[in-house]
């Protein structure tokens, strides 16, 4: 359903806000949480062998840094960099698997960077680093850059064991591609999609980005049409976050060429409308899936989960994460590795796990986490939601929450009754603003915001 949003309302809603792949979000974590605390979390996990585990591997290397990039990516200085990185990844896996013993992994994801920038030999080595130490079952997915792929690569990845593949498109328009420093001819994307289908991946997913320089409704409409023609199983449509103070590579983007707040919102709405009209189901914040896709089915059955990898159908409670900047989530503790490759390798070379910050969740954090993730997945919140043994109603546990929600109800973003909060069609576009009411740690960061814009 088309919703009308005034510019005044956009201004009121346009705030820096987390995307809530976790709660509490990274800016709330502390450097007082380090290796010793993380090892305790791993010991706890070891004593609970029935807990399902997910695994994330960060592979940071890319051909060239894109101007818009917000990832923890790196460009190799020499050919040996990737092999040396894999040596350190192996050390990290050895320590963690040594502590835990052989566990079943219900979901493994490789992100980056560009995981498929590696040679076939390196890809095999990386895969075996995980497969030799864990029992890999379920979803095994990889993020790819079609520009980095050799023709046989999708088949090779499928043979290794991957069953899901996703790739960045961002926008097909050449002017936009030039402005973001990512030239990716249509035929390269088309060939990679065709080759992935021929390799019989269970799911082929594409990523688009809105809010990029020179994007207009005409330009973005054309990209949406082309992407629909490629018929992916799932799509992610992310908003570009312009944060040059923390990602200096974005200085190459002229802010004058970026769409304004209302233009940005119109692009987001255009994506939602075009993709839903084409038969995709809008999942949570920024994902779209075919009606028969597992993700859409999980949404309709209220089995959707959210974690650092986005939306998922797997209720894995714990995530082990390897590589620079990787974020683990184990037994109510979060930990992040050193963000730069140098610091990551240095710690492992010295025999330490490379954890640089983290957090142990309090009971209040756990409750708020459940509330926020439930909201981000199901667009509603029953007041009697039971959280890890709590019996109280949510609004009794979170002082002040009703005061924070009331203005959003007046704006028409949510409805409130005795039993629950429900996000309206209009509120779906401002889901992060609704979740932010439940966040006890929100910081603005002043003129250098810590989060991307909610609009
Ligand atoms: S390919 Fe992806 S990770 Fe690598 S620089 Fe470009 S946007 Fe960043």
CSV table of C-alpha atoms and ligand atoms in Angstrom, one decimal:
chain,number,residue,atom,x,y,z
A,1,UNK,CA,0.0,0.0,0.0
A,2,UNK,CA,1.4,3.4,-1.0
A,3,UNK,CA,2.0,5.6,2.0
A,4,UNK,CA,2.3,9.4,1.9
A,5,UNK,CA,5.0,11.0,4.0
A,6,UNK,CA,5.4,14.7,4.3
A,7,UNK,CA,8.9,16.4,4.2
A,8,UNK,CA,8.2,17.7,7.8
A,9,UNK,CA,7.6,14.1,9.0
A,10,UNK,CA,10.8,12.9,7.2
A,11,UNK,CA,12.7,15.7,9.0
A,12,UNK,CA,11.3,14.6,12.4
A,13,UNK,CA,12.2,10.9,11.7
A,14,UNK,CA,15.6,11.5,10.1
A,15,UNK,CA,18.0,10.6,12.9
A,16,UNK,CA,21.1,8.5,13.1
A,17,UNK,CA,20.1,5.0,14.2
A,18,UNK,CA,21.4,1.4,14.4
A,19,UNK,CA,20.2,-1.3,12.0
A,20,UNK,CA,19.9,-3.6,15.0
A,21,UNK,CA,21.6,-6.7,13.8
A,22,UNK,CA,22.4,-6.9,17.5
A,23,UNK,CA,21.6,-5.2,20.7
A,24,UNK,CA,23.4,-3.5,22.5
A,25,UNK,CA,25.0,-2.2,19.3
A,26,UNK,CA,28.8,-1.9,18.9
A,27,UNK,CA,29.2,1.8,20.1
A,28,UNK,CA,28.0,0.5,23.6
A,29,UNK,CA,30.7,-2.1,23.8
A,30,UNK,CA,33.9,-1.6,25.8
A,31,UNK,CA,37.6,-2.3,25.6
A,32,UNK,CA,37.4,-3.7,29.1
A,33,UNK,CA,35.9,-6.8,27.6
A,34,UNK,CA,38.8,-8.6,26.0
A,35,UNK,CA,40.3,-12.0,25.4
A,36,UNK,CA,39.9,-13.3,29.0
A,37,UNK,CA,36.2,-12.5,29.0
A,38,UNK,CA,35.8,-14.0,25.6
A,39,UNK,CA,37.5,-17.2,26.6
A,40,UNK,CA,35.0,-17.5,29.5
A,41,UNK,CA,32.2,-17.2,27.0
A,42,UNK,CA,33.7,-20.0,24.9
A,43,UNK,CA,34.1,-22.1,28.1
A,44,UNK,CA,30.4,-21.6,28.8
A,45,UNK,CA,29.5,-22.6,25.3
A,46,UNK,CA,31.7,-25.7,25.6
A,47,UNK,CA,29.7,-26.8,28.7
A,48,UNK,CA,26.4,-26.6,26.6
A,49,UNK,CA,27.1,-28.9,23.7
A,50,UNK,CA,23.4,-28.8,22.5
A,51,UNK,CA,23.4,-25.1,21.6
A,52,UNK,CA,23.4,-24.6,17.8
A,53,UNK,CA,26.3,-22.6,16.5
A,54,UNK,CA,26.7,-20.3,13.4
A,55,UNK,CA,30.0,-19.4,11.9
A,56,UNK,CA,31.1,-16.2,10.2
A,57,UNK,CA,34.4,-15.9,8.3
A,58,UNK,CA,35.6,-12.4,7.3
A,59,UNK,CA,37.8,-12.3,4.2
A,60,UNK,CA,38.7,-8.7,3.8
A,61,UNK,CA,40.6,-8.5,0.5
A,62,UNK,CA,39.2,-6.7,-2.6
A,63,UNK,CA,40.5,-5.8,-6.0
A,64,UNK,CA,40.2,-2.1,-5.3
A,65,UNK,CA,38.5,0.0,-2.7
A,66,UNK,CA,35.1,1.3,-3.9
A,67,UNK,CA,34.4,4.9,-3.0
A,68,UNK,CA,31.1,4.1,-1.2
A,69,UNK,CA,32.5,1.2,0.8
A,70,UNK,CA,31.6,1.0,4.5
A,71,UNK,CA,33.0,-2.5,5.1
A,72,UNK,CA,36.2,-3.5,6.8
A,73,UNK,CA,37.9,-4.2,3.5
A,74,UNK,CA,41.6,-4.2,2.5
A,75,UNK,CA,43.6,-4.1,-0.7
A,76,UNK,CA,46.5,-6.6,-0.8
A,77,UNK,CA,50.0,-5.0,-1.1
A,78,UNK,CA,51.5,-8.2,-2.5
A,79,UNK,CA,50.4,-11.6,-3.6
A,80,UNK,CA,51.5,-13.2,-0.3
A,81,UNK,CA,49.1,-11.1,1.8
A,82,UNK,CA,46.1,-13.4,1.4
A,83,UNK,CA,48.1,-16.5,2.3
A,84,UNK,CA,49.5,-14.8,5.3
A,85,UNK,CA,46.0,-13.8,6.4
A,86,UNK,CA,44.8,-17.4,6.0
A,87,UNK,CA,47.8,-18.5,8.2
A,88,UNK,CA,46.4,-16.3,10.9
A,89,UNK,CA,42.8,-17.3,10.3
A,90,UNK,CA,44.0,-20.9,10.8
A,91,UNK,CA,45.6,-20.0,14.2
A,92,UNK,CA,42.4,-18.3,15.3
A,93,UNK,CA,40.3,-21.3,14.3
A,94,UNK,CA,42.8,-23.7,16.0
A,95,UNK,CA,42.5,-21.8,19.3
A,96,UNK,CA,38.7,-21.6,19.3
A,97,UNK,CA,38.1,-25.1,18.0
A,98,UNK,CA,40.7,-26.4,20.5
A,99,UNK,CA,38.7,-24.8,23.3
A,100,UNK,CA,35.3,-26.0,22.1
A,101,UNK,CA,35.9,-29.3,20.5
A,102,UNK,CA,34.1,-30.4,17.3
A,103,UNK,CA,30.7,-28.6,17.1
A,104,UNK,CA,27.9,-28.8,14.6
A,105,UNK,CA,27.5,-25.5,12.7
A,106,UNK,CA,24.0,-24.9,11.3
A,107,UNK,CA,24.9,-21.9,9.3
A,108,UNK,CA,28.2,-20.6,7.9
A,109,UNK,CA,28.6,-17.3,6.1
A,110,UNK,CA,31.6,-15.7,4.4
A,111,UNK,CA,31.6,-12.0,4.1
A,112,UNK,CA,34.1,-9.3,3.5
A,113,UNK,CA,35.7,-7.7,1.6
A,114,UNK,CA,35.4,-9.9,-1.3
A,115,UNK,CA,35.6,-13.6,-0.3
A,116,UNK,CA,35.7,-14.7,-3.9
A,117,UNK,CA,38.8,-12.6,-4.7
A,118,UNK,CA,40.8,-15.6,-3.5
A,119,UNK,CA,42.2,-18.1,-6.0
A,120,UNK,CA,40.5,-21.5,-6.1
A,121,UNK,CA,43.3,-23.0,-4.1
A,122,UNK,CA,42.9,-20.3,-1.4
A,123,UNK,CA,39.1,-20.8,-1.4
A,124,UNK,CA,39.6,-24.5,-0.8
A,125,UNK,CA,42.1,-23.9,1.9
A,126,UNK,CA,39.7,-21.5,3.7
A,127,UNK,CA,36.8,-23.9,3.4
A,128,UNK,CA,38.8,-26.7,4.8
A,129,UNK,CA,39.9,-24.5,7.7
A,130,UNK,CA,36.3,-24.6,8.8
A,131,UNK,CA,35.3,-28.0,7.6
A,132,UNK,CA,38.2,-29.8,9.3
A,133,UNK,CA,37.2,-28.3,12.7
A,134,UNK,CA,33.4,-28.1,12.6
A,135,UNK,CA,30.6,-30.2,11.2
A,136,UNK,CA,29.0,-28.0,8.6
A,137,UNK,CA,25.3,-28.6,8.0
A,138,UNK,CA,22.5,-26.3,6.8
A,139,UNK,CA,23.1,-23.0,5.0
A,140,UNK,CA,26.5,-22.3,3.7
A,141,UNK,CA,26.7,-18.9,2.0
A,142,UNK,CA,29.2,-16.6,0.4
A,143,UNK,CA,29.2,-13.0,-0.7
A,144,UNK,CA,30.7,-12.5,-4.1
A,145,UNK,CA,31.8,-9.7,-6.4
A,146,UNK,CA,31.1,-10.7,-10.0
A,147,UNK,CA,34.0,-8.6,-11.1
A,148,UNK,CA,36.4,-10.8,-9.2
A,149,UNK,CA,35.0,-14.1,-10.5
A,150,UNK,CA,36.6,-16.5,-13.0
A,151,UNK,CA,34.1,-18.2,-15.3
A,152,UNK,CA,34.2,-21.5,-13.4
A,153,UNK,CA,34.0,-20.0,-10.0
A,154,UNK,CA,30.3,-20.6,-9.1
A,155,UNK,CA,30.7,-24.3,-10.0
A,156,UNK,CA,33.9,-24.5,-7.9
A,157,UNK,CA,32.2,-22.9,-4.9
A,158,UNK,CA,29.2,-25.2,-5.2
A,159,UNK,CA,31.4,-28.2,-5.3
A,160,UNK,CA,33.2,-27.0,-2.2
A,161,UNK,CA,29.9,-27.0,-0.3
A,162,UNK,CA,28.3,-23.6,-0.6
A,163,UNK,CA,24.6,-23.7,-1.2
A,164,UNK,CA,23.8,-20.0,-1.2
A,165,UNK,CA,25.5,-17.2,-3.1
A,166,UNK,CA,24.9,-13.4,-3.0
A,167,UNK,CA,26.5,-10.7,-5.0
A,168,UNK,CA,26.6,-6.9,-5.0
A,169,UNK,CA,25.0,-5.0,-7.9
A,170,UNK,CA,24.3,-1.7,-6.1
A,171,UNK,CA,23.1,0.1,-9.3
A,172,UNK,CA,23.4,-0.8,-13.0
A,173,UNK,CA,23.7,2.9,-14.1
A,174,UNK,CA,27.1,3.8,-15.5
A,175,UNK,CA,27.1,7.4,-14.1
A,176,UNK,CA,26.2,6.0,-10.6
A,177,UNK,CA,28.8,3.3,-10.9
A,178,UNK,CA,31.5,5.9,-11.9
A,179,UNK,CA,30.6,8.1,-8.9
A,180,UNK,CA,30.9,5.2,-6.5
A,181,UNK,CA,34.1,3.9,-8.0
A,182,UNK,CA,32.7,0.5,-9.0
A,183,UNK,CA,32.5,-0.2,-12.7
A,184,UNK,CA,30.5,-3.4,-13.1
A,185,UNK,CA,29.2,-4.0,-16.6
A,186,UNK,CA,25.7,-5.6,-16.8
A,187,UNK,CA,27.0,-8.6,-18.7
A,188,UNK,CA,29.5,-9.4,-15.9
A,189,UNK,CA,26.6,-9.5,-13.4
A,190,UNK,CA,24.4,-11.5,-15.8
A,191,UNK,CA,27.1,-14.0,-16.5
A,192,UNK,CA,27.7,-14.6,-12.8
A,193,UNK,CA,24.0,-15.0,-12.1
A,194,UNK,CA,23.7,-17.5,-15.0
A,195,UNK,CA,26.7,-19.4,-13.9
A,196,UNK,CA,25.4,-19.6,-10.3
A,197,UNK,CA,22.1,-20.9,-11.5
A,198,UNK,CA,23.9,-23.5,-13.8
A,199,UNK,CA,25.9,-24.5,-10.7
A,200,UNK,CA,22.5,-25.2,-8.9
A,201,UNK,CA,22.9,-22.9,-5.9
A,202,UNK,CA,19.8,-23.3,-3.8
A,203,UNK,CA,19.5,-19.5,-3.5
A,204,UNK,CA,21.0,-16.7,-5.6
A,205,UNK,CA,20.7,-13.3,-4.0
A,206,UNK,CA,21.5,-9.8,-5.2
A,207,UNK,CA,22.2,-6.6,-3.3
A,208,UNK,CA,21.2,-3.1,-4.3
A,209,UNK,CA,22.0,0.2,-2.6
A,210,UNK,CA,19.8,3.3,-2.7
A,211,UNK,CA,20.8,6.9,-1.8
A,212,UNK,CA,23.9,6.8,-4.1
A,213,UNK,CA,25.2,9.8,-6.0
A,214,UNK,CA,23.2,10.6,-9.2
A,215,UNK,CA,20.5,8.1,-8.4
A,216,UNK,CA,17.1,9.4,-9.6
A,217,UNK,CA,13.8,7.6,-9.7
A,218,UNK,CA,14.4,7.0,-13.5
A,219,UNK,CA,17.9,5.6,-13.0
A,220,UNK,CA,17.0,3.5,-10.0
A,221,UNK,CA,13.7,2.3,-11.6
A,222,UNK,CA,15.8,1.0,-14.5
A,223,UNK,CA,18.1,-0.9,-12.1
A,224,UNK,CA,15.2,-2.4,-10.3
A,225,UNK,CA,13.7,-3.5,-13.6
A,226,UNK,CA,17.0,-5.2,-14.6
A,227,UNK,CA,17.4,-6.8,-11.3
A,228,UNK,CA,13.9,-8.3,-11.4
A,229,UNK,CA,14.7,-9.6,-14.9
A,230,UNK,CA,17.6,-11.5,-13.3
A,231,UNK,CA,15.0,-13.1,-11.0
A,232,UNK,CA,17.0,-13.5,-7.8
A,233,UNK,CA,15.6,-15.6,-4.9
A,234,UNK,CA,16.3,-12.8,-2.4
A,235,UNK,CA,17.3,-9.2,-2.6
A,236,UNK,CA,18.7,-6.8,0.0
A,237,UNK,CA,18.2,-3.1,-0.6
A,238,UNK,CA,20.5,-1.1,1.7
A,239,UNK,CA,20.6,2.6,2.2
A,240,UNK,CA,23.9,4.2,1.5
A,241,UNK,CA,25.5,5.6,4.7
A,242,UNK,CA,27.7,8.6,4.0
A,243,UNK,CA,30.1,8.6,7.0
A,244,UNK,CA,33.5,9.9,5.6
A,245,UNK,CA,34.7,10.7,9.1
A,246,UNK,CA,34.8,7.0,9.8
A,247,UNK,CA,35.3,5.8,6.2
A,248,UNK,CA,37.7,8.2,4.6
A,249,UNK,CA,37.4,6.5,1.2
A,250,UNK,CA,34.0,8.1,1.0
A,251,UNK,CA,35.6,11.5,0.7
A,252,UNK,CA,35.8,10.6,-3.1
A,253,UNK,CA,32.0,11.0,-3.1
A,254,UNK,CA,30.7,14.6,-3.6
A,255,UNK,CA,27.9,15.0,-1.0
A,256,UNK,CA,26.3,17.5,-3.4
A,257,UNK,CA,25.6,14.6,-5.7
A,258,UNK,CA,23.7,12.6,-3.1
A,259,UNK,CA,19.9,12.6,-3.1
A,260,UNK,CA,18.3,14.8,-0.5
A,261,UNK,CA,16.4,13.2,2.5
A,262,UNK,CA,13.0,13.2,0.6
A,263,UNK,CA,14.6,12.0,-2.6
A,264,UNK,CA,16.3,9.2,-0.6
A,265,UNK,CA,13.0,8.2,1.0
A,266,UNK,CA,11.3,8.2,-2.4
A,267,UNK,CA,14.0,5.7,-3.7
A,268,UNK,CA,13.4,3.4,-0.8
A,269,UNK,CA,9.7,3.5,-1.3
A,270,UNK,CA,10.2,2.9,-5.0
A,271,UNK,CA,12.2,-0.2,-4.3
A,272,UNK,CA,9.5,-1.5,-1.9
A,273,UNK,CA,6.7,-0.8,-4.3
A,274,UNK,CA,8.5,-2.2,-7.4
A,275,UNK,CA,9.7,-5.3,-5.8
A,276,UNK,CA,6.5,-6.1,-4.0
A,277,UNK,CA,4.5,-5.6,-7.2
A,278,UNK,CA,6.9,-8.0,-8.9
A,279,UNK,CA,5.9,-10.6,-6.3
A,280,UNK,CA,8.6,-10.3,-3.7
A,281,UNK,CA,7.7,-10.3,0.0
A,282,UNK,CA,9.2,-7.4,2.0
A,283,UNK,CA,11.1,-8.9,4.9
A,284,UNK,CA,11.8,-6.7,8.0
A,285,UNK,CA,13.8,-3.7,7.2
A,286,UNK,CA,15.6,-4.2,3.9
A,287,UNK,CA,15.2,-7.7,2.6
A,288,UNK,CA,12.9,-9.1,-0.1
A,289,UNK,CA,12.3,-12.7,-0.9
A,290,UNK,CA,10.1,-14.7,-3.3
A,291,UNK,CA,6.9,-15.9,-1.8
A,292,UNK,CA,8.0,-19.5,-1.7
A,293,UNK,CA,11.5,-18.7,-0.3
A,294,UNK,CA,12.3,-20.1,3.1
A,295,UNK,CA,12.7,-16.5,4.4
A,296,UNK,CA,9.2,-15.5,3.4
A,297,UNK,CA,7.8,-18.7,4.7
A,298,UNK,CA,9.6,-18.2,8.0
A,299,UNK,CA,8.2,-14.6,8.2
A,300,UNK,CA,4.6,-15.9,7.7
A,301,UNK,CA,5.2,-18.5,10.4
A,302,UNK,CA,6.9,-16.0,12.8
A,303,UNK,CA,10.2,-18.0,12.7
A,304,UNK,CA,12.4,-15.3,11.4
A,305,UNK,CA,15.6,-14.4,13.2
A,306,UNK,CA,18.0,-11.5,13.0
A,307,UNK,CA,21.7,-11.7,13.6
A,308,UNK,CA,24.9,-10.0,12.4
A,309,UNK,CA,24.4,-11.6,9.0
A,310,UNK,CA,20.9,-10.0,8.6
A,311,UNK,CA,17.7,-12.0,8.5
A,312,UNK,CA,17.8,-15.8,8.9
A,313,UNK,CA,15.6,-18.8,9.3
A,314,UNK,CA,18.0,-20.5,11.6
A,315,UNK,CA,17.6,-19.9,15.3
A,316,UNK,CA,21.3,-20.4,16.1
A,317,UNK,CA,21.9,-19.0,19.5
A,318,UNK,CA,25.6,-18.5,19.2
A,319,UNK,CA,27.9,-17.1,16.5
A,320,UNK,CA,31.6,-17.8,16.3
A,321,UNK,CA,33.3,-15.3,14.1
A,322,UNK,CA,36.8,-15.3,12.6
A,323,UNK,CA,38.9,-12.8,10.8
A,324,UNK,CA,39.6,-9.1,11.2
A,325,UNK,CA,36.7,-7.0,12.5
A,326,UNK,CA,34.6,-10.2,12.9
A,327,UNK,CA,31.9,-10.1,15.6
A,328,UNK,CA,31.1,-13.1,17.7
A,329,UNK,CA,28.0,-13.6,19.9
A,330,UNK,CA,28.3,-16.4,22.4
A,331,UNK,CA,26.4,-17.1,25.6
A,332,UNK,CA,25.2,-13.5,26.0
A,333,UNK,CA,28.5,-12.0,25.3
A,334,UNK,CA,29.6,-10.0,22.2
A,335,UNK,CA,33.2,-9.7,21.0
A,336,UNK,CA,34.8,-7.9,18.1
A,337,UNK,CA,38.2,-8.7,16.6
A,338,UNK,CA,40.8,-6.0,15.7
A,339,UNK,CA,39.3,-4.2,12.7
A,340,UNK,CA,42.5,-3.8,10.7
A,341,UNK,CA,44.3,-6.8,9.3
A,342,UNK,CA,47.6,-5.7,10.9
A,343,UNK,CA,46.3,-5.6,14.4
A,344,UNK,CA,44.5,-8.9,13.9
A,345,UNK,CA,47.6,-10.7,12.7
A,346,UNK,CA,49.8,-9.1,15.3
A,347,UNK,CA,47.6,-10.4,18.2
A,348,UNK,CA,47.5,-13.9,16.8
A,349,UNK,CA,51.2,-13.9,16.1
A,350,UNK,CA,51.7,-13.1,19.7
A,351,UNK,CA,49.6,-16.1,20.7
A,352,UNK,CA,46.5,-14.0,21.7
A,353,UNK,CA,42.9,-14.1,20.5
A,354,UNK,CA,42.5,-10.7,18.6
A,355,UNK,CA,39.4,-9.5,20.6
A,356,UNK,CA,39.5,-5.7,21.1
A,357,UNK,CA,36.1,-5.0,22.6
A,358,UNK,CA,32.9,-6.6,23.6
A,359,UNK,CA,30.3,-6.8,26.2
A,360,UNK,CA,28.6,-9.1,28.6
A,361,UNK,CA,24.8,-8.6,28.5
A,362,UNK,CA,22.9,-7.8,31.7
A,363,UNK,CA,19.3,-9.2,32.2
A,364,UNK,CA,18.0,-5.8,31.1
A,365,UNK,CA,20.1,-6.0,27.9
A,366,UNK,CA,18.8,-9.5,27.2
A,367,UNK,CA,15.3,-8.4,27.5
A,368,UNK,CA,15.7,-5.4,25.3
A,369,UNK,CA,17.6,-7.5,22.8
A,370,UNK,CA,14.7,-9.9,22.5
A,371,UNK,CA,12.2,-7.1,22.2
A,372,UNK,CA,14.1,-5.2,19.5
A,373,UNK,CA,14.9,-8.3,17.5
A,374,UNK,CA,11.3,-9.5,17.7
A,375,UNK,CA,10.2,-6.1,16.5
A,376,UNK,CA,12.7,-6.1,13.6
A,377,UNK,CA,11.5,-9.5,12.5
A,378,UNK,CA,7.8,-9.6,13.2
A,379,UNK,CA,6.8,-5.9,13.1
A,380,UNK,CA,4.8,-6.3,16.3
A,381,UNK,CA,5.4,-6.8,20.0
A,382,UNK,CA,3.1,-8.7,22.3
A,383,UNK,CA,3.4,-7.2,25.8
A,384,UNK,CA,3.4,-10.7,27.3
A,385,UNK,CA,6.5,-11.6,25.3
A,386,UNK,CA,8.4,-14.0,27.6
A,387,UNK,CA,12.1,-13.5,27.5
A,388,UNK,CA,14.5,-16.1,28.7
A,389,UNK,CA,12.4,-17.0,31.7
A,390,UNK,CA,11.0,-13.6,32.5
A,391,UNK,CA,7.3,-13.6,33.2
A,392,UNK,CA,6.6,-9.9,33.3
A,393,UNK,CA,5.0,-7.8,30.6
A,394,UNK,CA,7.4,-5.9,28.5
A,395,UNK,CA,6.1,-2.5,29.4
A,396,UNK,CA,6.5,-3.2,33.1
A,397,UNK,CA,10.1,-4.1,32.6
A,398,UNK,CA,11.1,-1.0,30.6
A,399,UNK,CA,10.4,2.2,32.4
A,400,UNK,CA,9.5,5.1,30.2
A,401,UNK,CA,8.8,3.0,27.1
A,402,UNK,CA,5.2,4.1,26.8
A,403,UNK,CA,6.2,7.7,26.9
A,404,UNK,CA,8.7,7.0,24.1
A,405,UNK,CA,6.1,5.1,22.0
A,406,UNK,CA,3.2,7.6,22.3
A,407,UNK,CA,4.6,10.2,19.8
A,408,UNK,CA,5.1,7.4,17.3
A,409,UNK,CA,1.5,6.3,17.7
A,410,UNK,CA,0.5,9.9,17.0
A,411,UNK,CA,2.6,10.0,13.9
A,412,UNK,CA,0.8,6.8,12.7
A,413,UNK,CA,3.8,4.6,12.8
A,414,UNK,CA,2.4,2.1,15.4
A,415,UNK,CA,-0.8,1.2,17.0
A,416,UNK,CA,-0.9,0.4,20.7
A,417,UNK,CA,-3.6,-1.6,22.6
A,418,UNK,CA,-3.8,-3.7,25.7
A,419,UNK,CA,-2.1,-6.7,24.2
A,420,UNK,CA,0.5,-5.4,21.8
A,421,UNK,CA,2.3,-2.9,19.7
A,422,UNK,CA,1.8,-3.2,16.0
A,423,UNK,CA,3.9,-1.5,13.3
A,424,UNK,CA,1.6,0.1,10.6
A,425,UNK,CA,2.2,0.2,6.8
A,426,UNK,CA,3.7,3.6,7.3
A,427,UNK,CA,5.7,2.6,10.3
A,428,UNK,CA,7.5,-0.1,8.3
A,429,UNK,CA,9.5,2.6,6.7
A,430,UNK,CA,10.6,3.8,10.1
A,431,UNK,CA,11.1,0.5,11.8
A,432,UNK,CA,14.5,1.6,13.2
A,433,UNK,CA,12.9,4.6,14.8
A,434,UNK,CA,10.4,2.3,16.6
A,435,UNK,CA,13.1,0.0,17.8
A,436,UNK,CA,15.2,2.9,19.0
A,437,UNK,CA,12.6,3.6,21.7
A,438,UNK,CA,13.7,0.3,23.4
A,439,UNK,CA,17.4,1.1,23.2
A,440,UNK,CA,19.0,2.1,26.5
A,441,UNK,CA,22.4,3.1,25.0
A,442,UNK,CA,21.5,5.4,22.1
A,443,UNK,CA,24.2,8.1,21.6
A,444,UNK,CA,24.0,10.7,18.9
A,445,UNK,CA,27.8,11.2,18.2
A,446,UNK,CA,27.1,14.9,17.6
A,447,UNK,CA,28.0,16.1,14.1
A,448,UNK,CA,29.8,12.8,13.4
A,449,UNK,CA,27.0,10.3,14.0
A,450,UNK,CA,27.8,6.8,15.1
A,451,UNK,CA,25.0,5.3,13.0
A,452,UNK,CA,23.6,5.7,9.5
A,453,UNK,CA,20.4,7.8,8.9
A,454,UNK,CA,17.1,6.2,9.6
A,455,UNK,CA,15.6,7.9,6.5
B,1,LIG,S1,34.0,-4.8,-3.2
B,1,LIG,FE1,32.6,-4.5,-1.5
B,1,LIG,S2,34.0,-4.7,0.3
B,1,LIG,FE2,35.3,-4.5,-1.5
B,1,LIG,S3,35.7,-2.3,-1.5
B,1,LIG,FE3,34.0,-2.6,-2.8
B,1,LIG,S4,32.2,-2.3,-1.5
B,1,LIG,FE4,34.0,-2.6,-0.2
